[in-house]
C-alpha cells in the first residue's frame, strides 16, 4: 500500500453563485521514500493539495489515507496531534516566529512531545547541525539571511522526525546559491534519511531534483514526468493504474 | 493553565510590543488603583454602619441632637442607666471635635472619667505604647487612636493641641473599633474644664449590654426612663447613629460603587483591546503553530494566559499602590466626630489581584476562541 493515497479527492469553495474547484476528484498514490514535485500554473491547486496532505485543510469529498489512516475523517484536535507526529511543513516565506531565536523556533514542535529539556536540547542541536546552522542558535530570524531562515525552517520541520515533509515553493524567494543549498538539503533528507518529500515548485530546474514531477491544471493531474536520473517510478496517478485514462 | 515549558512563548509575546504592553498594564493599574480605593471606602462604611451579631454597645444621645455641640445630657443619668436590667456597664463621655463638619483630618476628644475607663472602653483596646497608669497620673494626658497618632506623627511624650485644647500624649492604643481610630481619650473633668467649665454635662453615654438580643429592649427602656425628663434621650447602637449622622456621606460613598464597577469594565476593555490587536497581528503565526501540531485549545490557552498576565501585572501594580497610599495617608472621613475609616488589608489586595486576573482571562476568551477556530489554511492566504 502506498504511503499517501488520494481517492476522488475534491475541494470546493462556494462564492456566491459560482463554485470554485481547486481540486477536482484527484487520485494519487505516493510511495514511501519518494520525492515528488508538483508543478502547474498559478491557481491550479498545488497549495491546496499540499495543505490537504499536510492535514491543515480538509477535503470537501474523497478520501486521503496516509500511512493507513484516513485523515479526512479526523477531528480537528486529532488532526493536530497527527500533524505533530507525521508531517513537517516548509513554507515559501519560512514563517519563523520573529521573537524567537533559531533555537527556540526549532524547539517549538518539540514542546508538544513528552521530552525533558535536555532531550529537547539534543534534538534541536542535531537538527540545527544537520542544516549547517549549529553556530546560529541564538540568532533571531531578522539576523539571518533568507537562505539561513529557510534552513532553520527545515530544521523545524524535521526535528520531530516526521515521515513526510511537504514544501511549498521552498526556494521561491531565494537567490540561486541559497536555493541550491536548500535543495541539496531537501535531497539529503529524501535520500539519506528516507523522508517522503512533496514539493511545489514553479521552476523546472528545481523540479529536476525530484524523482517524479506531476503537473496540475484546474485541480486535476494532467501529466507526469519521471526524471531521467531516477530509475524507478515512485508515484503514479491512480487513473493510470486503473487503466481508464 | 499552561505547562511551564510554554511560558517563554507567552512572555516573549508580551515583551514583543513593549510600549503597548506597558500602556495596557499602566491602564489596568490605574483602574485597579481606583477600584481598590473605592472598595476601601465601601468597606469602611460597611464596617462602621453594618451591625454585626457581636455588637453590644448602645449610645445614648440627647434626643434630636446628634452633633457633639448640641447633645448635652446630665452626667447623673449614669446611675439610673447602670441600674437597668441587662446593662453591664455605662460610661459618660464628653465629645469635642476640632471640626464638626465633614472632614478628612479630624481629632475627636472623648472625655471619660478616669476611674471608669478601664472597665468600659479599656476592654476593647490594647496599648501599643504607654500605659493606663501614665494616662491616669496626668490630668492633661491623652490616649490616641493609632490612626490619629500615625497621621499626626505623634508619639508618647509629645504634646499637641486641637480645638484649642493642649494635651500630653500618654499612650497610643490599638482597637478594632473604627470610632477609636481618630480619637484622643482624655479625662472627663479636664475636658469639661477646658471647653466650657460646665462640669456635670456630657455628650453621650456608651452603654454595654449583656446580650446582643436585648439591645432593642434596653434602649427602649433607657429612652422611656428619661422621656419626661428635662433632657430626653435617644438611644441606639453606635453603628445606627453613624449610619444616620453620616447618611449624606455614606450615600455619596455608596455611589462610588458604580465608579468601581466602571473601573472593572475599563480593565476588561483595556486588556481586551491589547489582546485583540496582538492576536490580529499574529493570525499567521498561530496558523504556523497549528501547522506544527499545536492543538487549537493550546493556542487559545496561550492567548488567555497572555491576557491574564497583563491583568495580573496591572492589578499587582495598581492594587499595591492603592494599599500603600491608604496605609501611608491614614485617611478617614469624619462627620460630627464620627469616623468612617478608609482601610485596605491583604484581603482587599487579594481581591483586586484576583479580579484583575479574572478580567484578563475574560478579556482573552473571545479572541482566544476566535484564533483557535480559524481555519488554518486560509490564514496563510489572508496576508
Ligand atoms: N479559501 C478560499 N476561498 C475561495 N477560493 C480559494 C480559497 N483557497 C483557495 N482558493 C482558490 O483555489 C484555487 C487554487 O489555489 P491554490 O493556492 O491551491 O493554487 P496554487 O496552484 O498553489 O497557485 P500558486 O502557484 O499561485 O500558489 C485558486 O483559484 C484559489 O483562488
Ligand atoms: Mg500555492
XYZ file of C-alpha atoms and ligand atoms in Angstrom:
660
model
C 0.000 0.000 0.000
C 1.224 3.469 -0.864
C 2.246 5.864 1.849
C -0.204 8.503 0.651
C -3.406 7.571 -1.167
C -5.761 10.199 -2.550
C -9.069 8.901 -3.870
C -11.535 11.171 -5.634
C -10.072 13.980 -3.553
C -12.011 17.215 -4.066
C -12.018 20.648 -2.566
C -14.677 23.155 -3.480
C -15.431 26.701 -2.426
C -18.744 28.384 -2.947
C -18.519 32.055 -3.760
C -22.000 33.373 -4.181
C -23.459 31.557 -7.131
C -20.170 30.329 -8.564
C -18.346 27.244 -7.342
C -14.550 27.146 -7.327
C -12.932 23.698 -7.512
C -9.243 23.976 -6.607
C -9.108 20.174 -6.531
C -11.334 18.053 -8.707
C -11.652 14.313 -7.978
C -7.946 13.771 -7.771
C -6.437 10.299 -7.489
C -2.825 9.983 -6.454
C -0.535 7.463 -4.800
C 2.802 8.426 -3.305
C 5.144 5.661 -2.233
C 7.122 5.875 0.955
C 10.526 7.474 0.493
C 9.725 9.097 -2.815
C 10.442 12.679 -3.831
C 7.569 14.224 -5.722
C 7.492 17.629 -7.388
C 4.194 19.370 -8.112
C 4.076 21.874 -10.926
C 1.344 23.773 -12.648
C 0.029 27.217 -13.391
C -0.952 29.588 -10.641
C -4.286 28.654 -9.166
C -4.094 25.062 -10.349
C -4.497 23.685 -6.831
C -0.915 22.831 -5.855
C -1.015 24.510 -2.463
C -4.495 23.165 -1.862
C -3.290 19.594 -2.433
C -0.231 20.150 -0.257
C -2.353 21.549 2.565
C -4.656 18.555 2.431
C -1.724 16.142 2.616
C -0.227 18.174 5.484
C -3.522 17.929 7.339
C -4.052 21.701 7.677
C -7.060 21.693 5.372
C -9.950 19.280 4.983
C -11.223 17.922 1.659
C -14.805 18.549 0.635
C -15.106 14.958 -0.547
C -13.000 11.908 -1.263
C -10.567 10.113 0.964
C -6.990 10.809 1.898
C -5.227 7.891 3.516
C -1.770 8.440 4.914
C 0.139 5.536 6.439
C -3.104 3.595 6.637
C -5.129 6.337 8.299
C -7.912 8.283 6.598
C -7.039 11.764 7.813
C -10.056 13.290 6.084
C -12.148 11.761 8.848
C -10.115 13.031 11.815
C -11.418 15.702 14.182
C -9.577 18.997 14.429
C -7.766 18.062 17.616
C -6.886 14.533 16.439
C -5.602 16.032 13.221
C -3.388 18.420 15.202
C -1.681 15.602 17.058
C -1.456 13.645 13.811
C 0.402 16.587 12.243
C 2.744 16.802 15.200
C 3.815 13.195 14.593
C 3.669 12.729 10.850
C 4.416 15.860 8.794
C 6.840 18.706 8.564
C 5.820 21.772 6.549
C 8.306 24.069 4.797
C 6.815 27.379 3.625
C 7.904 29.653 0.818
C 8.271 32.550 3.244
C 9.837 30.453 6.045
C 7.273 31.596 8.629
C 9.657 31.618 11.546
C 8.371 33.286 14.704
C 10.262 36.599 14.714
C 10.514 36.963 18.503
C 12.065 33.536 18.946
C 15.683 32.606 18.281
C 16.619 29.959 15.737
C 16.928 27.511 18.608
C 13.517 28.384 20.027
C 11.879 28.212 16.628
C 13.184 24.706 16.084
C 12.193 23.779 19.625
C 8.547 24.828 19.045
C 7.263 21.498 17.687
C 9.349 19.594 20.261
C 7.443 21.253 23.115
C 4.419 19.187 22.160
C 6.241 15.951 22.847
C 6.860 14.491 26.291
C 10.578 15.143 26.404
C 12.848 16.617 29.027
C 14.560 19.928 28.443
C 17.812 18.066 27.925
C 16.327 15.688 25.381
C 14.815 18.620 23.515
C 18.172 20.361 23.576
C 19.870 17.367 21.961
C 17.270 17.009 19.242
C 17.255 20.724 18.403
C 21.046 20.725 18.333
C 21.083 17.778 15.946
C 18.524 19.382 13.631
C 20.383 22.690 13.503
C 23.671 20.898 12.832
C 22.064 18.929 10.045
C 21.062 22.157 8.264
C 24.525 23.614 8.906
C 23.489 26.271 11.420
C 24.930 24.843 14.629
C 26.579 28.203 15.322
C 23.349 30.204 14.970
C 21.326 29.005 17.958
C 20.872 32.445 19.447
C 20.220 34.357 16.259
C 16.828 35.861 15.631
C 15.238 35.446 12.187
C 15.998 39.095 11.336
C 19.683 38.371 11.914
C 19.678 35.579 9.336
C 19.689 35.610 5.542
C 16.705 34.254 3.648
C 18.535 31.041 2.884
C 19.518 30.607 6.509
C 15.965 31.298 7.627
C 14.710 28.623 5.271
C 17.259 26.170 6.637
C 16.074 26.929 10.178
C 12.538 26.311 8.932
C 13.669 22.972 7.512
C 15.280 22.114 10.847
C 11.948 22.924 12.485
C 10.141 20.684 10.014
C 12.374 17.682 10.620
C 13.166 17.992 14.320
C 10.309 15.710 15.335
C 11.460 13.167 12.737
C 8.237 13.041 10.673
C 7.965 10.586 7.759
C 6.565 13.180 5.381
C 7.938 16.604 4.500
C 5.877 18.969 2.371
C 7.388 22.128 0.923
C 5.521 24.895 -0.895
C 7.936 26.664 -3.257
C 10.745 26.395 -0.691
C 13.210 28.198 -2.952
C 10.707 30.625 -4.454
C 12.036 33.566 -2.518
C 15.745 32.745 -2.550
C 18.710 33.691 -4.702
C 20.483 30.939 -6.671
C 23.196 29.923 -4.163
C 20.743 29.856 -1.267
C 18.227 27.951 -3.350
C 20.902 25.464 -4.213
C 21.808 24.947 -0.547
C 18.184 24.443 0.384
C 17.594 21.999 -2.452
C 20.618 19.889 -1.656
C 19.418 19.784 1.943
C 15.990 18.555 0.870
C 17.550 15.967 -1.412
C 19.620 14.702 1.506
C 16.534 14.420 3.681
C 14.976 12.275 0.993
C 17.967 10.161 0.078
C 19.820 9.793 3.364
C 17.003 9.947 5.872
C 14.361 8.370 3.662
C 11.787 11.109 4.122
C 8.847 11.152 1.765
C 9.071 14.574 0.187
C 6.418 16.514 -1.729
C 7.469 19.863 -3.113
C 5.613 22.518 -5.073
C 7.736 24.500 -7.486
C 7.392 26.787 -10.466
C 10.909 26.116 -11.604
C 11.578 23.176 -13.898
C 15.239 23.012 -12.893
C 14.258 22.745 -9.241
C 11.794 20.005 -10.108
C 14.690 18.078 -11.639
C 15.777 17.163 -8.104
C 12.618 15.152 -7.636
C 12.184 11.603 -8.812
C 8.816 12.347 -10.296
C 7.103 15.542 -11.358
C 3.335 15.847 -11.528
C 1.602 18.631 -13.392
C -1.667 20.004 -12.117
C -4.143 22.095 -14.009
C -7.558 23.233 -12.839
C -7.414 20.864 -9.918
C -6.595 17.794 -11.964
C -3.432 15.864 -12.739
C -2.624 16.383 -16.391
C 0.837 14.960 -16.867
C 3.674 13.225 -15.096
C 7.306 13.013 -15.925
C 9.970 10.784 -14.437
C 13.297 12.468 -14.007
C 15.914 10.760 -16.117
C 18.326 10.318 -13.237
C 15.849 8.206 -11.331
C 15.332 4.636 -12.348
C 12.121 3.606 -10.639
C 8.782 5.277 -10.809
C 7.763 6.207 -7.274
C 4.457 7.888 -7.761
C 1.582 7.069 -10.008
C -1.701 8.632 -10.720
C -4.370 6.236 -9.734
C -6.089 6.825 -13.032
C -3.067 5.297 -14.812
C -3.118 2.253 -12.614
C -6.781 1.729 -13.238
C -6.112 1.892 -16.942
C -9.101 4.057 -17.614
C -7.112 7.173 -18.526
C -3.394 26.878 32.792
C -0.447 26.104 30.513
C 2.598 23.920 31.141
C 5.770 25.563 32.334
C 7.576 24.891 29.052
C 5.150 27.166 27.157
C 5.633 30.173 29.444
C 8.593 31.615 27.498
C 6.276 31.879 24.472
C 3.793 33.937 26.481
C 6.465 36.183 27.957
C 8.041 36.780 24.537
C 4.687 37.800 23.111
C 4.090 40.267 25.933
C 7.517 41.841 25.590
C 7.193 41.887 21.816
C 5.203 45.123 21.751
C 6.749 46.634 24.816
C 5.067 50.024 24.621
C 1.660 48.532 24.021
C 2.041 46.100 26.908
C 3.340 48.758 29.273
C 0.479 51.103 28.388
C -2.046 48.340 28.889
C -0.553 47.386 32.233
C -0.497 51.042 33.317
C -4.124 51.469 32.296
C -5.122 48.384 34.227
C -3.058 49.596 37.181
C -4.830 52.960 37.269
C -8.240 51.330 37.041
C -7.371 48.844 39.784
C -5.912 51.622 41.931
C -9.257 53.414 41.789
C -11.158 50.197 42.305
C -9.218 49.287 45.441
C -9.512 52.816 46.852
C -13.254 52.819 46.243
C -13.570 49.355 47.719
C -11.643 50.505 50.797
C -14.177 53.307 51.310
C -17.082 50.919 50.846
C -15.558 48.590 53.398
C -15.101 51.471 55.806
C -18.788 52.326 55.503
C -19.812 48.701 55.973
C -17.538 48.348 58.960
C -18.865 51.466 60.679
C -22.541 51.121 59.876
C -23.441 47.486 59.427
C -24.408 45.861 62.685
C -22.790 42.558 63.482
C -24.060 39.873 65.828
C -21.353 40.725 68.325
C -22.352 44.376 68.752
C -23.432 45.040 72.312
C -22.823 48.783 72.637
C -25.605 51.364 72.769
C -25.100 55.100 72.571
C -27.385 57.459 74.462
C -27.659 60.969 72.967
C -29.851 63.946 73.739
C -32.994 63.411 71.720
C -32.909 65.056 68.268
C -29.419 66.426 68.782
C -26.698 64.325 67.376
C -23.897 66.804 66.954
C -21.414 66.841 69.839
C -22.011 70.591 70.191
C -25.707 70.261 70.805
C -26.153 66.974 72.599
C -26.000 67.716 76.305
C -27.020 65.288 78.979
C -26.610 65.410 82.756
C -23.814 63.176 83.982
C -26.003 61.870 86.828
C -28.103 59.855 84.353
C -25.296 57.329 84.717
C -26.596 55.788 87.949
C -30.087 55.342 86.514
C -28.774 53.775 83.310
C -26.489 51.424 85.202
C -29.458 50.218 87.257
C -31.353 48.984 84.190
C -31.543 45.217 83.830
C -29.188 43.941 81.100
C -26.729 46.819 81.325
C -23.244 45.548 82.045
C -21.568 48.930 82.264
C -22.063 52.516 81.174
C -19.698 55.407 80.695
C -20.430 59.114 80.310
C -18.451 60.723 77.501
C -17.931 64.342 76.607
C -17.054 64.750 72.946
C -15.207 67.726 71.490
C -14.309 67.815 67.836
C -11.853 70.150 66.182
C -14.055 70.240 63.130
C -17.721 69.411 63.302
C -18.277 69.305 59.586
C -17.306 66.609 57.145
C -13.564 66.411 57.141
C -10.664 64.148 56.364
C -8.447 65.335 59.229
C -10.430 65.219 62.388
C -9.465 64.955 66.053
C -12.184 63.747 68.370
C -11.593 64.343 72.044
C -13.518 61.990 74.243
C -13.562 62.868 77.900
C -14.023 59.776 80.024
C -13.977 59.537 83.851
C -10.500 58.432 84.904
C -11.712 55.517 87.035
C -14.304 54.226 84.538
C -12.003 53.959 81.530
C -10.508 50.578 82.301
C -13.785 48.764 82.973
C -15.540 50.175 79.887
C -13.595 51.417 76.875
C -10.413 49.798 78.180
C -11.969 46.394 77.487
C -11.733 46.792 73.708
C -8.300 48.288 73.320
C -4.650 47.317 73.531
C -1.795 49.660 74.297
C 0.845 49.825 71.605
C 2.725 52.484 73.598
C 2.375 53.914 77.082
C 0.220 52.520 79.883
C -3.086 53.220 81.534
C -1.202 54.284 84.654
C 0.634 57.015 82.693
C -2.706 58.327 81.499
C -4.327 58.287 84.911
C -1.413 60.135 86.530
C -1.585 63.359 84.473
C -4.698 65.444 84.233
C -3.883 66.590 80.664
C -2.973 63.086 79.463
C -4.428 61.696 76.248
C -4.613 58.232 74.731
C -4.521 58.436 70.955
C -6.040 56.134 68.388
C -3.291 54.716 66.202
C -4.622 56.289 63.021
C -4.610 59.742 64.574
C -1.141 59.212 66.047
C 0.237 57.999 62.716
C -1.407 60.789 60.723
C -0.078 63.498 63.004
C 3.214 61.732 63.643
C 2.706 61.752 67.421
C 4.412 59.546 69.993
C 4.341 59.149 73.737
C 5.735 62.243 75.477
C 4.651 64.647 72.724
C 2.233 67.475 73.282
C -0.269 68.585 70.720
C -3.261 70.807 70.510
C -6.513 70.770 68.619
C -9.723 72.704 69.109
C -7.831 74.989 71.467
C -7.021 72.184 73.891
C -3.429 71.172 74.607
C -2.829 67.617 75.746
C 0.082 65.345 76.599
C 0.354 62.035 74.741
C 0.436 59.307 77.397
C -0.282 56.315 75.207
C -1.182 55.028 71.777
C -3.912 52.436 71.524
C -4.906 49.778 69.064
C -8.537 48.947 68.598
C -10.751 47.177 66.096
C -13.414 49.836 66.601
C -13.486 52.345 63.741
C -14.513 55.087 66.165
C -11.367 54.583 68.241
C -9.069 55.353 65.313
C -9.206 59.173 65.329
C -9.902 59.589 68.976
C -7.959 61.192 71.815
C -9.231 59.879 75.141
C -8.788 62.487 77.881
C -10.068 62.877 81.426
C -13.703 63.955 81.528
C -13.238 66.677 84.123
C -10.211 68.036 82.268
C -12.180 68.320 79.026
C -15.160 69.914 80.756
C -12.832 72.490 82.350
C -11.084 73.258 79.108
C -14.164 73.702 76.980
C -16.840 75.459 78.963
C -16.370 74.731 82.661
C -19.745 73.007 82.632
C -18.991 70.158 84.964
C -21.664 67.512 85.107
C -22.628 67.809 81.438
C -21.726 65.136 78.941
C -22.441 64.497 75.271
C -23.387 60.853 75.411
C -23.349 57.638 77.375
C -21.908 54.456 75.955
C -23.789 51.514 77.379
C -22.630 47.908 77.254
C -25.450 45.373 77.185
C -25.031 41.742 78.267
C -26.779 40.162 75.275
C -26.958 41.456 71.671
C -30.546 40.187 71.582
C -31.516 42.678 74.263
C -30.147 45.822 72.580
C -33.608 46.905 71.473
C -35.255 46.255 74.816
C -32.577 48.065 76.785
C -32.536 51.100 74.502
C -36.323 51.412 74.757
C -36.105 51.199 78.496
C -33.485 53.963 78.661
C -35.480 56.309 76.438
C -38.697 55.632 78.379
C -36.891 56.315 81.618
C -35.942 59.833 80.531
C -38.913 60.529 78.272
C -40.442 63.077 80.586
C -37.155 64.373 81.986
C -35.856 67.803 81.009
C -33.293 66.198 78.746
C -34.974 63.299 76.932
C -32.694 60.735 75.283
C -32.392 58.849 72.045
C -30.638 55.523 72.343
C -29.398 53.383 69.523
C -26.484 51.208 68.558
C -23.377 53.183 67.723
C -23.429 51.946 64.150
C -27.025 53.015 63.679
C -26.030 56.522 64.770
C -23.148 56.626 62.359
C -25.449 55.474 59.583
C -27.882 58.278 60.376
C -25.482 61.119 61.039
C -23.193 60.393 58.118
C -26.025 59.390 55.792
C -25.185 62.043 53.185
C -21.597 60.990 53.007
C -22.492 57.316 53.070
C -24.813 57.866 50.147
C -22.024 59.609 48.294
C -19.583 56.839 49.057
C -22.231 54.294 48.116
C -22.461 55.961 44.743
C -18.748 55.439 44.114
C -19.586 51.738 43.901
C -20.622 52.421 40.302
C -17.281 54.039 39.629
C -15.681 50.878 40.944
C -17.655 48.779 38.507
C -16.682 51.194 35.772
C -13.044 50.554 36.654
C -13.567 46.836 36.175
C -15.162 47.408 32.792
C -12.178 49.593 31.891
C -9.814 46.744 32.771
C -11.823 44.396 30.591
C -11.734 46.834 27.684
C -8.036 47.634 28.037
C -6.866 44.042 28.153
C -9.391 43.036 25.516
C -8.132 45.727 23.173
C -4.495 44.782 23.661
C -5.178 41.104 23.099
C -7.383 41.628 20.061
C -4.638 43.730 18.458
C -1.931 41.284 19.346
C -3.922 38.303 18.084
C -4.733 40.079 14.823
C -1.036 40.714 14.316
C -0.365 37.053 14.761
C -3.018 35.263 12.742
C -0.353 33.756 10.533
C 1.875 32.876 13.457
C -0.924 30.975 15.146
C -1.549 29.156 11.888
C 2.140 28.185 11.829
C 1.907 26.837 15.368
C -1.153 24.830 14.407
C 0.642 23.527 11.334
C 3.396 22.308 13.656
C 0.740 20.356 15.513
C -0.298 22.779 18.276
C -3.887 21.931 19.160
C -6.310 24.848 18.855
C -7.105 24.539 22.550
C -3.452 25.177 23.379
C -3.367 28.235 21.106
C -6.439 29.503 22.942
C -4.854 28.864 26.312
C -1.656 30.676 25.310
C -3.714 33.729 24.378
C -5.789 33.619 27.548
C -2.634 33.279 29.628
C -1.170 36.324 27.909
C -4.303 38.303 28.790
C -4.266 37.022 32.355
C -0.626 38.053 32.778
C -1.408 41.586 31.563
C -4.290 41.718 34.044
C -2.160 40.306 36.831
C 0.705 42.762 36.330
C -1.650 45.735 36.128
C -3.613 44.523 39.124
C -0.488 43.936 41.178
C 0.818 47.397 40.398
C -2.476 49.246 40.922
C -3.735 47.382 43.966
C -0.456 47.543 45.837
C -0.044 51.239 45.026
C -3.545 51.852 46.375
C -2.745 49.847 49.513
C 0.415 51.819 50.028
C -1.359 55.155 49.619
C -4.102 54.183 52.032
C -1.662 52.859 54.596
C 0.619 55.875 54.418
C -2.031 58.575 54.495
C -4.304 57.076 57.168
C -7.283 58.835 55.718
C -10.741 58.645 57.141
C -13.941 60.590 56.580
C -15.410 62.191 59.655
C -18.742 63.775 60.339
C -19.676 65.189 63.721
C -16.797 63.421 65.349
C -17.731 60.048 63.919
C -15.225 58.451 61.590
C -15.513 56.283 58.542
C -12.034 54.865 58.041
C -10.564 54.023 54.661
C -8.828 50.744 55.197
C -7.194 48.243 52.893
C -5.962 44.895 54.112
C -4.461 41.837 52.425
C -7.939 40.545 51.632
C -8.656 43.600 49.520
C -5.272 43.283 47.812
C -6.020 39.642 47.035
C -9.474 40.595 45.764
C -8.002 43.250 43.480
C -5.458 40.816 42.072
C -7.963 38.006 41.648
C -10.380 40.325 39.863
C -7.758 41.665 37.505
C -6.634 38.149 36.617
C -10.238 37.052 36.124
C -10.956 40.094 33.954
C -7.805 39.385 31.966
C -8.977 35.840 31.353
C -12.437 37.084 30.398
C -10.946 39.645 28.011
C -8.785 36.978 26.393
C -11.538 34.420 25.906
C -13.214 35.758 22.788
C -10.001 36.453 20.832
C -8.686 33.078 22.019
C -11.723 31.180 20.782
C -11.632 33.096 17.500
C -7.960 32.321 16.977
C -8.469 28.681 17.863
C -11.368 28.248 15.443
C -9.862 29.997 12.438
C -9.289 27.556 9.556
C -5.533 27.129 9.278
C -5.014 27.104 5.513
C -6.939 30.341 4.933
C -4.749 32.165 7.470
C -1.790 31.730 5.136
C -3.736 33.129 2.223
C -5.060 36.110 4.176
C -1.794 38.036 4.187
N -10.464 29.966 0.921
C -10.662 30.032 -0.413
N -11.797 30.541 -0.896
C -12.016 30.612 -2.221
N -11.142 30.192 -3.134
C -9.983 29.673 -2.707
C -9.676 29.557 -1.333
N -8.477 28.973 -1.210
C -8.030 28.758 -2.479
N -8.927 29.157 -3.371
C -8.807 29.056 -4.839
O -8.369 27.764 -5.170
C -7.573 27.807 -6.317
C -6.292 27.028 -6.115
O -5.471 27.714 -5.202
P -4.012 27.197 -4.835
O -3.456 28.118 -3.838
O -4.074 25.775 -4.465
O -3.244 27.371 -6.179
P -1.699 27.179 -6.454
O -1.594 26.159 -7.509
O -0.970 26.926 -5.208
O -1.318 28.587 -7.028
P 0.057 29.414 -6.889
O 1.014 28.805 -7.832
O -0.309 30.788 -7.283
O 0.487 29.294 -5.467
C -7.360 29.264 -6.640
O -8.201 29.615 -7.707
C -7.765 29.965 -5.401
O -8.272 31.235 -5.675
Mg 0.441 27.995 -3.996
